[in-house]
PDB file of C-alpha atoms in Angstrom:
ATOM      1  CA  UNK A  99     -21.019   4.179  40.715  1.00  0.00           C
ATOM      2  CA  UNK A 100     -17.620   2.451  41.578  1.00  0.00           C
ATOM      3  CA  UNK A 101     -17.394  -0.118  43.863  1.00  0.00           C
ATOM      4  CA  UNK A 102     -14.654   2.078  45.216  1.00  0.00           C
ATOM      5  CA  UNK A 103     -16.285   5.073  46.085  1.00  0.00           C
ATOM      6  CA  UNK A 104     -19.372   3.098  47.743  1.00  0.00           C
ATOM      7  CA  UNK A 105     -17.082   1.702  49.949  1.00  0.00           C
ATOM      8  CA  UNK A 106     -15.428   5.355  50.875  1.00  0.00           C
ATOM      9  CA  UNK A 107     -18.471   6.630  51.370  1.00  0.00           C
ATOM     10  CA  UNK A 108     -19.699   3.919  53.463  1.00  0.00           C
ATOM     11  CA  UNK A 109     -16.581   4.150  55.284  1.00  0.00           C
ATOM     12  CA  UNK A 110     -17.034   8.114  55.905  1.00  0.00           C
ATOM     13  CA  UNK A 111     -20.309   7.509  57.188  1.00  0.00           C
ATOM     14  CA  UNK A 112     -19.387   4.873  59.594  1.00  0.00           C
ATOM     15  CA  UNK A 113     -16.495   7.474  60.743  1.00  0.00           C
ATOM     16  CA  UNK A 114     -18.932   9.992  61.351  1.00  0.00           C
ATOM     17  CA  UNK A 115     -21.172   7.992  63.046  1.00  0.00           C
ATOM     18  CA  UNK A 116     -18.795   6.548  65.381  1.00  0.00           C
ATOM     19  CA  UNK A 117     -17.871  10.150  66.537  1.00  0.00           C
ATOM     20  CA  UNK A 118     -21.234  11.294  66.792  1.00  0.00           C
ATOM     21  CA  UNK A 119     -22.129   7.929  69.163  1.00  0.00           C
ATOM     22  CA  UNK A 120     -18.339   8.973  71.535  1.00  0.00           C
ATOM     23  CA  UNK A 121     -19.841  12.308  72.258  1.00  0.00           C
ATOM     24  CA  UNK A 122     -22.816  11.621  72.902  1.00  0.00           C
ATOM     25  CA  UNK A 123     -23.181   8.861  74.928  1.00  0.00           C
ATOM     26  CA  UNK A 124     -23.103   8.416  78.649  1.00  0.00           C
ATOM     27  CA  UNK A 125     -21.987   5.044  78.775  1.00  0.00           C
ATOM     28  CA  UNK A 126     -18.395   4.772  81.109  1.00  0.00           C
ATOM     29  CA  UNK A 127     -14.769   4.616  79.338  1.00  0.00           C
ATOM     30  CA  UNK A 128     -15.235   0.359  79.791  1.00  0.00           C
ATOM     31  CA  UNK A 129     -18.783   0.198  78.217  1.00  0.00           C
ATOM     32  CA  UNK A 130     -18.177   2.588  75.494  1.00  0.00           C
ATOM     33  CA  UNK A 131     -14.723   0.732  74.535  1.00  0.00           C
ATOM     34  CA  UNK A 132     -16.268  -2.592  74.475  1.00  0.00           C
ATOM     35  CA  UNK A 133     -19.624  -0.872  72.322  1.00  0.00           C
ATOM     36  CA  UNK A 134     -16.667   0.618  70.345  1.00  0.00           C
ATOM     37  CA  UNK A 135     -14.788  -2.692  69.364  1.00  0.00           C
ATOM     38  CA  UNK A 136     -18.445  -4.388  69.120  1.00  0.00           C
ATOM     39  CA  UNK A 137     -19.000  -1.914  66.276  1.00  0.00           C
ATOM     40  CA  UNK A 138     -16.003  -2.090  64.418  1.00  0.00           C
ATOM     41  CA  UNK A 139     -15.793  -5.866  64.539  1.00  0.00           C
ATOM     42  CA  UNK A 140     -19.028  -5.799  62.857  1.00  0.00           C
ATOM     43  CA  UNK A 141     -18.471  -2.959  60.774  1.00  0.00           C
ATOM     44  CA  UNK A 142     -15.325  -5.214  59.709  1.00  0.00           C
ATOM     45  CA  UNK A 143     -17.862  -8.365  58.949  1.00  0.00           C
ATOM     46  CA  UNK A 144     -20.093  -5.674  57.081  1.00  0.00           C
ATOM     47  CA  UNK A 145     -17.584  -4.414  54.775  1.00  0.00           C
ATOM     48  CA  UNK A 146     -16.505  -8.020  54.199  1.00  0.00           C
ATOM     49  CA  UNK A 147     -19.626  -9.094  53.079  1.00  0.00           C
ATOM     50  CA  UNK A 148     -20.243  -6.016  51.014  1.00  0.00           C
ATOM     51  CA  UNK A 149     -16.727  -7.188  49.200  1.00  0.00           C
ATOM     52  CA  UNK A 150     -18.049 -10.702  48.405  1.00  0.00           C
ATOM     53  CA  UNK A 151     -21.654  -9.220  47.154  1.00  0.00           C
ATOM     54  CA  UNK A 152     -19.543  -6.775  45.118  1.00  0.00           C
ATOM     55  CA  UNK A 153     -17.395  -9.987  43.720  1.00  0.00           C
ATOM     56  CA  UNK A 154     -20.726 -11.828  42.737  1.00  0.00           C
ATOM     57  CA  UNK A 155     -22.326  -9.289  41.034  1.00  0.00           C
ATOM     58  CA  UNK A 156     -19.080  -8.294  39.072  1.00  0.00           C
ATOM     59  CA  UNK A 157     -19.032 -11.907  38.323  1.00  0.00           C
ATOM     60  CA  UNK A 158     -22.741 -11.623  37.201  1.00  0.00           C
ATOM     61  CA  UNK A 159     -22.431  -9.554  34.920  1.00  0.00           C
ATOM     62  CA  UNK A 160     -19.768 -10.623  33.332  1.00  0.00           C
ATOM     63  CA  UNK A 161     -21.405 -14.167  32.976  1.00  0.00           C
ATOM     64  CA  UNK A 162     -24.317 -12.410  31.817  1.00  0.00           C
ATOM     65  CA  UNK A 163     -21.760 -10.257  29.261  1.00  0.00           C
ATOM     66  CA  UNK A 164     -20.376 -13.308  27.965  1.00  0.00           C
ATOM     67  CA  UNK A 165     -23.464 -14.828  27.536  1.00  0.00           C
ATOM     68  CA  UNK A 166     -25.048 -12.133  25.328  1.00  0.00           C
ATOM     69  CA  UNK A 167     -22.211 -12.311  22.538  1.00  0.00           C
ATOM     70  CA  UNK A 168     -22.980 -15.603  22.228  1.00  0.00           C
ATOM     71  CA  UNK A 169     -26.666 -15.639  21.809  1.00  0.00           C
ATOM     72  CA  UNK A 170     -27.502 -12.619  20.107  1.00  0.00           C
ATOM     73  CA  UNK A 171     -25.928 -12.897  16.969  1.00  0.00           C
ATOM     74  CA  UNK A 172     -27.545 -16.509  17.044  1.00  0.00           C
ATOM     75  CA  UNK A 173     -30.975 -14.791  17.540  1.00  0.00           C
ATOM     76  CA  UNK A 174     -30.087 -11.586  14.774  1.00  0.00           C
ATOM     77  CA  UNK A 175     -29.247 -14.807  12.247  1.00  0.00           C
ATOM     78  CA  UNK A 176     -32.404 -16.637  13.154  1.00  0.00           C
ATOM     79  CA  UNK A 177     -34.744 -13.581  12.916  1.00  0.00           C
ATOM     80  CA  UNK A 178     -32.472 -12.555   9.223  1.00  0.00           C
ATOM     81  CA  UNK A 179     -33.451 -16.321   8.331  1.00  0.00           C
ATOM     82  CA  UNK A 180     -37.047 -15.911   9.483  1.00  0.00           C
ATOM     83  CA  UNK A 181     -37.771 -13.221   7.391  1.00  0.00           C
ATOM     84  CA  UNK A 182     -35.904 -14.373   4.346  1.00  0.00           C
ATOM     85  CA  UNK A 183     -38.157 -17.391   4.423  1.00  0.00           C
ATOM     86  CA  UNK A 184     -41.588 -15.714   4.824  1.00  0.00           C
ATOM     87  CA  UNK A 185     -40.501 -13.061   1.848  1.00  0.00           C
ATOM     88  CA  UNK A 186     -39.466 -16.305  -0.099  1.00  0.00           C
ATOM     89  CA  UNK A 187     -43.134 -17.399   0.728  1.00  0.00           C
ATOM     90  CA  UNK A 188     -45.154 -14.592  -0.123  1.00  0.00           C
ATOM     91  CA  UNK A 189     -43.555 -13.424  -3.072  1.00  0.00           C
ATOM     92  CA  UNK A 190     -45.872 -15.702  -5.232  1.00  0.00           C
ATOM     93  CA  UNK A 191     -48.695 -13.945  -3.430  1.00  0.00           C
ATOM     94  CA  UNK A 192     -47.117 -10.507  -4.194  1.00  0.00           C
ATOM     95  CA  UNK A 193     -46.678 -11.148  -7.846  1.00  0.00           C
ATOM     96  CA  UNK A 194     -50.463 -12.457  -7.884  1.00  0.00           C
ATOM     97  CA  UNK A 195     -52.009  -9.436  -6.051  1.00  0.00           C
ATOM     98  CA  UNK A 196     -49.373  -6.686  -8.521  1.00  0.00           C
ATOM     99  CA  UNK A 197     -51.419  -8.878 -11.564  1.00  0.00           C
ATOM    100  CA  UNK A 198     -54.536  -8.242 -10.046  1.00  0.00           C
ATOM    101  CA  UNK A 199     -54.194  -4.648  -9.041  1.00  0.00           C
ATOM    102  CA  UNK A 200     -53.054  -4.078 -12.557  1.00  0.00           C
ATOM    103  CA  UNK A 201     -55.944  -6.002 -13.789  1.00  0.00           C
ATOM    104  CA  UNK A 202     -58.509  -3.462 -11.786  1.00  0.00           C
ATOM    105  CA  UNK A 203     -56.454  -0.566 -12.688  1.00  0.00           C
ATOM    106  CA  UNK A 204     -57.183  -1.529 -16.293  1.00  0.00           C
ATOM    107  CA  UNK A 205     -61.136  -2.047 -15.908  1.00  0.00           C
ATOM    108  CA  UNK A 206     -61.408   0.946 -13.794  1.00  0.00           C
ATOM    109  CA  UNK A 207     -59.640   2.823 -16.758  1.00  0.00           C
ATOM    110  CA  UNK A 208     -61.648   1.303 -19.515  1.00  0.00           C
ATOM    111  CA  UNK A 209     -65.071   2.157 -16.945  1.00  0.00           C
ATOM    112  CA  UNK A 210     -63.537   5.251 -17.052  1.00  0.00           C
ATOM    113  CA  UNK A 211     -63.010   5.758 -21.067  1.00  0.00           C
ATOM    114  CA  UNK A 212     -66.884   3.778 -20.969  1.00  0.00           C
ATOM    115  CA  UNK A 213     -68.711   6.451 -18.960  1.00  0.00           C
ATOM    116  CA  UNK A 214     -66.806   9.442 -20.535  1.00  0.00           C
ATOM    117  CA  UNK A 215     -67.912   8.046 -23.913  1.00  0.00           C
ATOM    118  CA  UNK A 216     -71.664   7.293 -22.379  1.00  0.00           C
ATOM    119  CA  UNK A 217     -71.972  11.605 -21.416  1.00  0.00           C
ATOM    120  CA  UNK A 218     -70.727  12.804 -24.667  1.00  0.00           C
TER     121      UNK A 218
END
C-alpha cells in the first residue's frame, strides 16, 4: 500500500466522520465549533505523527536493504567455502567406501559364481 493512499484514505474517513458528528450532534454553534477545531488540531498532530512513523519505517527498511547486500553474499561465500571444505574432507572417505563397495560387489559375485557351481 502507498503511504499516499493511506493517508487519503485516512483523510476521507476523517471527512466523513466530521460530517456525520455536525449533523448529529446537539451541542450549540459555540460548543460544536470549539469540538470542531479540537478535532482538527488533533487530527493535524495525528497526521503529523503518522508522517514521521511513515519516515522511520521508510528509513528502516532501507537500513535494513542496505544491510542485506552487504551480508548475504558474505554468508553465500562462507556457506560455498563450508561445503568446499567438508567435500575436500570426505573425499578420502568416499574413495575408501567406492573400494569397499567394489570389494563386496566382487565377493558377492564370486558367492554368486560359488553357489551356482555348488547346484549344478
Amino acid at each position: 500500500m502507498k503511504a499516499s493512499t493511506f493517508v487519503l484514505g485516512i483523510i476521507a474517513g476523517s471527512a466523513a466522520a466530521a460530517v456525520t458528528v455536525l449533523y448529529s450532534t446537539p451541542q450549540s454553534g459555540k460548543e460544536l465549533r470549539s469540538s470542531v477545531k479540537s478535532a482538527s488540531s488533533d487530527l493535524k498532530y495525528k497526521l503529523q505523527d503518522v508522517k514521521v512513523k511513515l519516515a522511520d519505517m521508510k528509513h528502516s527498511v532501507k537500513h535494513l536493504a542496505n544491510e542485506a547486500k552487504e551480508y548475504i553474499p558474505q554468508t553465500v561465500d562462507g556457506v560455498k567455502e563450508s561445503i568446499e571444505k567438508w567435500q575436500m574432507s570426505t573425499a578420502s572417505n568416499q574413495v575408501r567406501l567406492e573400494k569397499e563397495i567394489l570389494a563386496i560387489q566382487n565377493s558377492l559375485e564370486e558367492l554368486e559364481k560359488s553357489i551356482a557351481a555348488q547346484n549344478r
